Coordinates of C-alpha atoms in Angstrom, one line a residue:
X1 CA 16.4 8.5 32.7
X2 CA 20.4 8.3 34.0
X3 CA 21.2 5.4 37.1
X4 CA 23.5 6.4 40.0
X5 CA 26.6 5.4 38.2
X6 CA 25.6 8.4 35.9
X7 CA 24.6 5.8 33.1
X8 CA 21.8 7.0 30.4
X9 CA 19.3 4.2 30.3
X10 CA 16.1 3.4 28.3
X11 CA 12.4 3.5 29.4
X12 CA 12.0 0.4 27.9
X13 CA 13.9 -2.4 26.9
X14 CA 12.4 -5.0 23.7
X15 CA 11.6 -8.2 25.4
X16 CA 12.0 -7.6 28.6
X17 CA 10.4 -6.1 31.8
X18 CA 10.6 -2.5 33.2
X19 CA 13.7 -2.3 35.1
X20 CA 14.8 -0.3 38.0
X21 CA 17.6 1.5 37.9
X22 CA 20.8 1.1 39.4
X23 CA 20.5 2.6 43.5
X24 CA 24.2 2.5 45.0
X25 CA 25.9 -0.8 46.6
X26 CA 23.8 -1.4 48.8
X27 CA 20.0 -0.9 48.5
X28 CA 17.0 -2.6 50.3
X29 CA 14.6 -4.5 48.1
X30 CA 11.8 -2.9 47.4
X31 CA 9.6 -5.0 49.2
X32 CA 10.0 -8.5 50.9
X33 CA 10.7 -10.7 48.6
X34 CA 9.7 -14.4 49.5
X35 CA 12.3 -17.4 48.6
X36 CA 11.2 -19.3 45.7
X37 CA 9.9 -22.4 46.0
X38 CA 9.7 -26.0 43.7
X39 CA 7.0 -28.4 42.6
X40 CA 6.8 -31.2 45.1
X41 CA 7.7 -35.0 43.0
X42 CA 7.1 -38.0 44.5
X43 CA 9.3 -40.7 44.3
X44 CA 8.6 -44.5 45.1
X45 CA 10.2 -46.8 46.6
X46 CA 13.3 -48.6 44.3
X47 CA 11.8 -46.3 41.6
X48 CA 15.2 -46.0 38.8
X49 CA 15.8 -42.2 38.0
X50 CA 18.7 -43.9 35.8
X51 CA 17.2 -43.4 32.1
X52 CA 19.4 -44.3 28.8
X53 CA 19.4 -41.2 27.0
X54 CA 19.2 -37.8 27.0
X55 CA 16.4 -37.8 24.5
X56 CA 14.8 -39.6 26.8
X57 CA 15.1 -37.5 29.6
X58 CA 14.1 -34.3 27.7
X59 CA 11.0 -36.6 27.3
X60 CA 10.5 -37.2 31.2
X61 CA 11.1 -33.8 31.7
X62 CA 7.9 -32.6 30.0
X63 CA 10.5 -30.0 28.4
X64 CA 8.5 -28.1 26.1
X65 CA 8.5 -25.0 23.8
X66 CA 9.3 -21.8 25.8
X67 CA 10.6 -23.1 28.5
X68 CA 13.5 -22.0 30.7
X69 CA 16.9 -24.3 31.6
X70 CA 20.0 -24.2 33.1
X71 CA 23.8 -25.2 32.8
X72 CA 26.9 -25.0 35.1
X73 CA 30.2 -23.6 34.1
X74 CA 32.7 -26.0 36.1
X75 CA 34.2 -28.1 32.7
X76 CA 35.1 -24.2 31.5
X77 CA 36.4 -24.3 27.8
X78 CA 36.5 -28.4 28.4
X79 CA 32.9 -28.4 28.6
X80 CA 30.5 -31.1 26.6
X81 CA 27.5 -31.1 28.4
X82 CA 25.3 -28.6 27.0
X83 CA 26.2 -29.4 23.6
X84 CA 25.1 -33.4 24.3
X85 CA 21.7 -32.0 26.0
X86 CA 20.9 -29.2 23.3
X87 CA 21.8 -31.6 20.5
X88 CA 19.2 -34.2 22.6
X89 CA 16.5 -30.8 22.7
X90 CA 17.4 -30.3 19.4
X91 CA 15.8 -33.5 17.9
X92 CA 13.2 -33.7 19.5
X93 CA 11.7 -30.3 17.8
X94 CA 11.5 -28.0 21.0
X95 CA 11.9 -23.9 20.3
X96 CA 12.2 -21.2 21.8
X97 CA 14.0 -22.2 25.0
X98 CA 15.8 -19.5 27.3
X99 CA 19.3 -20.8 28.6
X100 CA 19.9 -19.5 31.8
X101 CA 23.6 -20.7 32.7
X102 CA 26.1 -19.5 35.0
X103 CA 28.9 -18.7 32.1
X104 CA 29.9 -19.3 28.6
X105 CA 33.6 -20.4 26.9
X106 CA 35.0 -20.9 23.6
X107 CA 33.7 -24.1 23.5
X108 CA 30.1 -23.0 23.3
X109 CA 30.1 -21.3 19.6
X110 CA 28.1 -23.8 18.8
X111 CA 25.5 -22.5 20.0
X112 CA 25.4 -19.8 17.2
X113 CA 23.2 -22.7 15.1
X114 CA 20.8 -23.5 17.4
X115 CA 20.0 -19.1 17.8
X116 CA 20.2 -19.5 14.2
X117 CA 17.4 -22.2 14.0
X118 CA 14.9 -20.8 16.9
X119 CA 16.2 -23.5 19.3
X120 CA 17.4 -20.9 21.6
X121 CA 15.4 -17.6 21.7
X122 CA 17.3 -16.3 24.9
X123 CA 20.0 -16.8 27.0
X124 CA 20.9 -15.0 30.6
X125 CA 25.2 -15.3 32.0
X126 CA 27.4 -14.3 33.5
X127 CA 30.4 -14.2 30.8
X128 CA 30.2 -14.8 27.0
X129 CA 33.5 -14.5 24.6
X130 CA 34.5 -16.4 21.2
X131 CA 32.9 -16.6 18.0
X132 CA 29.5 -16.5 20.3
X133 CA 29.9 -12.9 21.7
X134 CA 31.3 -11.9 18.7
X135 CA 28.1 -12.9 16.7
X136 CA 25.9 -11.8 19.3
X137 CA 27.3 -8.4 19.5
X138 CA 26.8 -8.0 15.3
X139 CA 23.4 -9.1 15.6
X140 CA 21.3 -8.0 18.7
X141 CA 18.4 -9.0 17.3
X142 CA 18.4 -12.5 17.0
X143 CA 17.4 -13.7 20.4
X144 CA 13.7 -12.4 21.6
X145 CA 15.5 -9.9 23.5
X146 CA 18.6 -8.7 25.0
X147 CA 21.2 -10.5 27.3
X148 CA 20.7 -10.7 30.4
X149 CA 24.4 -10.6 32.1
X150 CA 24.9 -10.8 36.1
X151 CA 27.2 -11.3 38.5
X152 CA 27.7 -15.3 40.2
X153 CA 26.2 -13.4 43.4
X154 CA 23.0 -11.7 41.6
X155 CA 22.9 -15.2 39.5
X156 CA 22.1 -16.8 42.5
X157 CA 19.6 -13.7 43.5
X158 CA 17.9 -14.2 41.3
X159 CA 17.2 -17.8 41.8
X160 CA 16.3 -18.0 45.1
X161 CA 14.1 -14.6 44.6
X162 CA 11.9 -16.4 41.9
X163 CA 13.3 -13.9 39.1
X164 CA 14.8 -16.9 37.2
X165 CA 12.5 -19.5 37.4
X166 CA 14.5 -23.3 36.1
X167 CA 12.2 -25.5 34.6
X168 CA 15.3 -28.0 34.0
X169 CA 18.7 -27.9 34.9
X170 CA 21.1 -30.4 33.2
X171 CA 23.7 -30.6 35.8
X172 CA 27.1 -32.0 34.2
X173 CA 28.8 -34.3 37.2
X174 CA 31.7 -36.0 37.6
X175 CA 30.6 -39.0 39.7
X176 CA 27.2 -40.0 40.5
X177 CA 25.7 -42.6 42.6
X178 CA 22.1 -44.5 41.5
X179 CA 20.1 -42.2 43.9
X180 CA 21.2 -38.7 42.5
X181 CA 24.2 -38.0 44.9
X182 CA 26.9 -36.2 43.3
X183 CA 30.1 -35.0 43.6
X184 CA 32.9 -33.0 41.1
X185 CA 36.3 -34.3 43.3
X186 CA 35.8 -38.0 42.1
X187 CA 36.2 -39.2 38.1
X188 CA 38.1 -38.7 35.0
X189 CA 36.5 -35.7 34.6
X190 CA 37.4 -34.2 38.5
X191 CA 36.3 -30.2 38.9
X192 CA 36.5 -30.0 42.1
X193 CA 33.3 -27.8 43.8
X194 CA 30.0 -27.8 42.0
X195 CA 29.5 -24.8 43.1
X196 CA 26.9 -23.3 40.7
X197 CA 25.8 -26.5 40.3
X198 CA 24.4 -26.9 43.7
X199 CA 22.5 -24.1 43.7
X200 CA 20.4 -25.0 40.4
X201 CA 19.7 -28.2 42.0
X202 CA 18.3 -26.8 44.4
X203 CA 15.6 -24.5 43.2
X204 CA 15.2 -26.0 39.5
X205 CA 11.2 -27.2 39.0
X206 CA 13.8 -30.8 37.8
X207 CA 17.1 -32.0 37.7
X208 CA 18.7 -33.8 35.3
X209 CA 22.3 -35.2 36.2
X210 CA 24.4 -36.0 33.3
X211 CA 27.5 -38.2 34.1
X212 CA 30.4 -39.8 32.7
X213 CA 30.9 -42.2 36.1
X214 CA 28.1 -43.6 37.7
X215 CA 28.7 -45.9 40.3
X216 CA 27.3 -48.9 42.2
X217 CA 28.1 -47.9 45.6
X218 CA 27.8 -44.2 47.6
X219 CA 29.1 -40.9 47.0
X220 CA 29.9 -39.2 50.2
X221 CA 30.6 -36.7 50.9
X222 CA 28.3 -35.4 48.0
X223 CA 27.5 -32.0 47.0
X224 CA 24.3 -32.6 45.4
X225 CA 21.9 -34.8 47.5
X226 CA 20.2 -37.4 45.6
X227 CA 16.9 -35.3 47.2
X228 CA 17.3 -33.2 44.6
X229 CA 17.5 -35.1 41.6
X230 CA 15.2 -36.6 39.2
X231 CA 16.5 -38.5 36.7
X232 CA 20.1 -39.6 36.0
X233 CA 22.0 -40.0 32.2
X234 CA 25.0 -41.9 32.0
X235 CA 27.3 -40.5 28.9
X236 CA 30.6 -41.6 27.4
X237 CA 32.5 -38.1 28.5
X238 CA 31.1 -35.0 29.9
X239 CA 34.5 -33.1 29.6
X240 CA 38.0 -32.7 28.2
X241 CA 40.3 -33.0 31.4
X242 CA 42.3 -30.4 29.1
X243 CA 40.0 -28.1 29.5
X244 CA 38.2 -28.4 32.6
X245 CA 41.5 -28.4 35.0
X246 CA 45.1 -27.9 34.0
X247 CA 47.5 -29.8 37.1
X248 CA 48.6 -26.4 38.3
X249 CA 48.1 -22.9 37.2
X250 CA 51.4 -21.4 36.4
X251 CA 52.7 -17.7 37.8
X252 CA 53.1 -15.4 34.6
X253 CA 56.9 -14.8 33.7
X254 CA 55.8 -11.9 31.3
X255 CA 58.0 -9.0 32.9
X256 CA 55.3 -6.1 32.8
X257 CA 52.5 -8.9 34.8
X258 CA 55.6 -9.3 37.0
X259 CA 55.4 -5.6 37.8
X260 CA 52.4 -5.6 38.3
X261 CA 51.7 -8.5 40.8
X262 CA 54.4 -7.2 43.1
X263 CA 53.1 -3.8 43.2
X264 CA 49.9 -4.6 44.0
X265 CA 50.9 -6.9 46.5
X266 CA 53.1 -4.0 48.2
X267 CA 49.2 -2.1 48.8
X268 CA 48.4 -4.7 50.3
X269 CA 51.0 -5.4 52.7
X270 CA 50.7 -1.0 53.1
X271 CA 47.0 -0.8 52.8
X272 CA 46.5 -1.4 56.5
X273 CA 44.7 -5.0 56.5
X274 CA 47.4 -6.8 55.8
X275 CA 47.4 -8.4 59.3
X276 CA 46.6 -11.4 62.0
X277 CA 43.6 -12.1 60.6
X278 CA 42.9 -11.1 57.2
X279 CA 41.0 -12.6 54.6
X280 CA 41.8 -12.7 51.0
X281 CA 40.2 -13.7 47.2
X282 CA 43.2 -14.2 44.7
X283 CA 41.5 -15.8 41.7
X284 CA 43.0 -17.6 39.0
X285 CA 44.5 -15.4 36.2
X286 CA 48.7 -14.7 35.5
X287 CA 48.7 -11.7 37.1
X288 CA 46.7 -13.1 40.4
X289 CA 48.8 -15.8 41.0
X290 CA 51.9 -14.0 40.6
X291 CA 50.4 -11.7 43.5
X292 CA 49.4 -14.8 45.5
X293 CA 53.3 -16.0 45.5
X294 CA 54.6 -12.1 46.4
X295 CA 51.9 -12.2 49.6
X296 CA 53.0 -15.6 50.2
X297 CA 56.3 -14.8 50.8
X298 CA 55.5 -11.4 52.9
X299 CA 53.3 -13.6 55.1
X300 CA 55.8 -15.6 55.8
X301 CA 58.7 -13.0 56.6
X302 CA 56.3 -11.5 58.9
X303 CA 55.0 -14.2 60.2
X304 CA 51.5 -13.1 59.5
X305 CA 48.7 -15.9 59.6
X306 CA 45.1 -15.7 57.4
X307 CA 41.5 -16.0 58.8
X308 CA 40.1 -17.5 55.2
X309 CA 40.6 -17.3 51.3
X310 CA 37.1 -17.4 49.0
X311 CA 36.6 -17.4 45.5
X312 CA 38.2 -19.7 42.8
X313 CA 40.5 -21.6 44.2
X314 CA 43.8 -22.2 42.9
X315 CA 46.7 -25.3 43.7
X316 CA 48.9 -21.7 45.0
X317 CA 46.4 -21.3 48.0
X318 CA 45.9 -24.8 48.4
X319 CA 49.4 -24.9 49.5
X320 CA 49.6 -21.7 51.8
X321 CA 46.3 -23.4 53.2
X322 CA 48.3 -26.7 53.7
X323 CA 51.2 -24.6 55.3
X324 CA 48.8 -23.1 58.0
X325 CA 49.0 -19.4 55.9
X326 CA 45.5 -19.2 56.1
X327 CA 42.6 -21.3 58.5
X328 CA 39.8 -21.9 55.9
X329 CA 39.7 -22.0 52.2
X330 CA 35.9 -21.6 50.8
X331 CA 35.8 -22.8 47.5
X332 CA 32.6 -22.4 44.9
X333 CA 35.1 -23.1 41.6
X334 CA 38.1 -24.8 41.7
X335 CA 40.7 -24.1 38.7
X336 CA 43.5 -26.9 38.9
X337 CA 44.3 -30.5 39.9
X338 CA 46.1 -29.4 42.7
X339 CA 43.1 -27.4 44.5
X340 CA 41.0 -30.4 43.0
X341 CA 43.6 -32.8 45.1
X342 CA 43.2 -30.4 48.1
X343 CA 39.2 -30.1 48.0
X344 CA 39.1 -33.5 48.2
X345 CA 41.4 -34.6 51.6
X346 CA 41.9 -31.6 53.0
X347 CA 39.0 -31.2 55.5
X348 CA 39.6 -27.2 55.8
X349 CA 38.9 -26.6 52.0
X350 CA 35.6 -26.6 52.0
X351 CA 33.1 -26.8 49.3
X352 CA 30.2 -24.2 49.2
X353 CA 27.6 -22.7 46.9
X354 CA 27.4 -19.7 44.5
X355 CA 24.7 -18.4 47.3
X356 CA 27.1 -19.2 50.4
X357 CA 29.2 -17.5 48.1
X358 CA 28.1 -13.4 47.3
X359 CA 24.4 -13.9 47.4
X360 CA 23.4 -10.1 48.3
X361 CA 19.7 -10.8 49.7
X362 CA 21.2 -14.3 51.9
X363 CA 22.0 -13.2 56.0
X364 CA 25.5 -13.4 55.5
X365 CA 26.9 -14.4 51.6
X366 CA 30.5 -15.2 53.1
X367 CA 32.1 -12.4 51.0
X368 CA 31.3 -9.9 53.6
X369 CA 33.7 -10.2 55.7
X370 CA 36.2 -10.5 52.9
X371 CA 39.3 -7.8 53.6
X372 CA 41.1 -7.7 50.0
X373 CA 40.3 -9.1 46.9
X374 CA 42.7 -8.8 43.3
X375 CA 40.9 -8.2 40.4
X376 CA 41.4 -7.4 36.8
X377 CA 40.0 -5.5 34.0
X378 CA 39.7 -4.5 30.5
X379 CA 39.3 -0.6 31.5
X380 CA 38.8 1.8 33.8
X381 CA 37.5 5.6 34.1
X382 CA 38.2 8.4 35.7
X383 CA 35.5 7.3 38.3
X384 CA 37.0 4.0 38.9
X385 CA 34.1 2.4 36.7
X386 CA 35.1 -0.8 35.7
X387 CA 34.6 -2.7 32.3
X388 CA 35.1 -6.9 32.1
X389 CA 33.0 -7.7 29.7
X390 CA 33.5 -5.9 26.2
X391 CA 37.1 -5.6 24.2
X392 CA 37.8 -2.4 22.1
X393 CA 36.3 -2.8 19.2
X394 CA 32.9 -3.4 21.7
X395 CA 32.3 -6.9 21.9
X396 CA 31.8 -9.0 24.0
X397 CA 34.6 -11.2 25.1
X398 CA 34.8 -11.3 28.9
X399 CA 32.7 -12.5 32.2
X400 CA 31.4 -10.3 34.8
X401 CA 31.8 -13.5 37.2
X402 CA 32.2 -12.4 41.0
X403 CA 33.6 -8.8 39.6
X404 CA 31.2 -6.4 41.3
X405 CA 30.3 -8.2 43.6
X406 CA 33.0 -8.9 45.9
X407 CA 34.4 -5.1 45.0
X408 CA 31.5 -4.1 47.0
X409 CA 32.1 -6.6 49.5
X410 CA 35.6 -6.3 50.3
X411 CA 37.5 -3.9 52.1
X412 CA 39.9 -3.2 50.1
X413 CA 38.7 -3.6 45.9
X414 CA 42.4 -3.1 44.0
X415 CA 42.6 -4.1 40.4
X416 CA 45.4 -4.8 38.4
X417 CA 46.0 -4.1 34.8
X418 CA 48.4 -2.3 32.6
X419 CA 48.6 1.4 31.6
X420 CA 48.4 0.6 28.1
X421 CA 47.5 -2.8 26.1
X422 CA 48.8 -2.7 22.2
X423 CA 48.7 0.9 21.5
X424 CA 45.3 1.6 24.0
X425 CA 45.4 3.5 26.8
X426 CA 43.4 1.3 29.8
X427 CA 42.3 4.6 31.6
X428 CA 39.4 6.1 29.5
X429 CA 37.3 9.1 30.5
X430 CA 34.1 7.2 30.3
X431 CA 34.5 3.1 30.4
X432 CA 32.1 1.7 27.1
X433 CA 30.1 -0.3 29.4
X434 CA 30.4 -0.6 33.5
X435 CA 30.0 -3.8 35.5
X436 CA 31.5 -2.9 38.2
X437 CA 31.0 0.6 39.8
X438 CA 33.5 3.1 40.4
X439 CA 32.1 3.8 44.0
X440 CA 33.7 -0.2 45.0
X441 CA 36.5 -0.3 43.6
X442 CA 39.5 0.9 46.0
X443 CA 43.2 1.0 44.4
X444 CA 43.8 0.6 40.6
X445 CA 47.8 -0.5 40.1
X446 CA 49.3 -0.4 36.4
X447 CA 52.5 -0.4 36.1
X448 CA 53.1 3.4 35.6
X449 CA 52.2 4.4 38.9
X450 CA 48.7 3.5 41.5
X451 CA 45.8 5.9 41.4
X452 CA 43.5 5.6 44.9
X453 CA 40.1 6.1 44.8
X454 CA 39.3 9.3 46.5
X455 CA 36.7 8.3 48.4
X456 CA 39.7 6.2 50.5
X457 CA 42.2 9.0 52.4
X458 CA 42.9 6.5 54.8
X459 CA 44.4 4.3 52.3
X460 CA 46.2 7.3 50.4
X461 CA 47.6 8.1 54.0
X462 CA 48.7 4.5 54.5
X463 CA 50.3 4.0 51.0
X464 CA 52.2 7.3 50.9
X465 CA 54.5 5.4 53.1
X466 CA 55.3 2.7 51.3
X467 CA 57.4 4.2 48.1
X468 CA 55.1 3.4 45.7
X469 CA 54.5 5.7 43.0
X470 CA 50.7 7.6 43.8
X471 CA 49.0 9.8 41.5
X472 CA 45.4 10.4 40.9
X473 CA 43.2 8.4 38.0
X474 CA 44.0 11.9 35.6
X475 CA 47.9 12.2 36.3
X476 CA 47.6 8.4 35.3
X477 CA 45.8 9.0 31.8
X478 CA 48.1 11.6 31.1
X479 CA 50.8 9.7 31.4
X480 CA 49.0 7.5 28.6
X481 CA 47.7 9.6 26.3
X482 CA 51.4 11.4 26.0
X483 CA 53.0 7.7 25.1
X484 CA 50.1 6.5 22.3
X485 CA 47.3 9.3 22.1
X486 CA 44.0 10.1 23.1
X487 CA 42.0 7.2 21.7
X488 CA 39.1 7.8 19.1
X489 CA 35.4 6.5 20.9
X490 CA 33.6 3.6 19.1
X491 CA 30.2 4.5 17.9
X492 CA 27.7 2.9 19.2
X493 CA 24.0 2.6 17.3
X494 CA 21.3 4.5 19.7
X495 CA 18.5 1.9 18.1
X496 CA 16.8 0.4 21.2
X497 CA 17.2 -2.4 18.4
X498 CA 20.3 -3.2 19.2
X499 CA 21.1 -3.5 22.6
X500 CA 22.5 -6.3 22.5
X501 CA 22.5 -6.8 26.4
X502 CA 22.3 -5.5 29.6
X503 CA 24.3 -6.1 32.9
X504 CA 22.3 -6.2 36.0
X505 CA 23.7 -4.7 39.4
X506 CA 23.8 -7.5 41.6
X507 CA 20.7 -6.6 43.1
X508 CA 19.2 -7.0 40.2
X509 CA 18.6 -3.5 38.7
X510 CA 19.9 -2.2 35.3
X511 CA 23.5 -0.7 35.6
X512 CA 24.4 -0.5 32.0
X513 CA 22.9 -1.7 28.4
X514 CA 25.4 -2.9 26.0
X515 CA 24.7 -1.3 22.4
X516 CA 26.1 -2.7 18.9
X517 CA 29.2 -1.1 17.5
X518 CA 28.6 0.8 14.6

């Protein structure tokens, strides 16, 4: 079976239900889908939700073999909560656990041990990195089914539609009161927005909050309300502040990345969307921050005022909000301490859930009104398909994040990447794995020229006046091949048992499968 992205899909994938193939960017559900619910649980007057340990919390929830638990990744590479919880679950001898998390980072490499001993048998996530990503790529049979990779919007959709049923959500919260009202804005482990935790807490059968700042007063405003919380456990530390958030993310000094950023800013300037009231998502990488710096300068010089910014928020965007360059900022994930302070103090900096952000089956995710987005890529192909999940060796090392969500919903999706990394050309005949379909990508900006998707003749016409070097995607690839030659393709296993992961599109259809390299 071949899907609309041109990927040949297996008829059956071990351990998984039958899948609908990807059919295009905006396809309605095959039938009306009711929103998922959960079991009502009654709290009695003066009851105490605070338990002395995570082991007692695991016992109180009735967690048992075969259940699904969830975590969020707002603590990024400084997360301690996942390990604390898994230690307690393993101590109880519980096996066959599915982890359905918003993402995984290098700090979660310890999960390998729990996969080896059968405590964990399935993973659903947006991202896989580090030793864990390499381990799963090389050992697909260690789990009872392939890893399911979902975008942030796709995960929100799957939870609300009941496709992902979370039995117990273990949510790390930087500050919490004894009733269960919690926030990420305050505390020694402050991470800012709890956009992913907000959704899990609302839909999980039971919710355990884990905090290192349990207060006797009242938390307000709160991100998670007490009505969604069953138990609370106080621990010494829920994360490493150095891994959770730095002071302010730094703009790159790499000359190639600055060149890329300047070109991307010029694309935005001449796209036809750069005018009063426009909206943008910039991201938090060094290149994206550099694009933001150039855009800020252009907005100040041309006296342009935007409407809103959205997504992962940095100190740079918080500064632009403070300067009045944008009216409002919607934050589902906060990247640095400057942005955390902004979320705490600026009423126009608004915390949102991942469903509000990008759920394609909601009546109005905020990204549906987005004009411009800047995205990265590990590679693109001649059909503008984008890979951000596997590296040149075929190993899982990245994250889907909101990539496919915002590319589909925005009016102008720009990929920014060097034409060559090391000695490898980044424009391929065919990307190893598709995370974002090419039909949702508008422009690819490289250090040797830019390519506009032929679907966007209006953009081609606008950008010809910019002075930028406009080329076809084939011409870009030819330049790269002349410089470093054509690379050899990775040989992948065709065996069904060697399917490492599947990539769901945001609507739940099957976009691609990730296979074990030979």
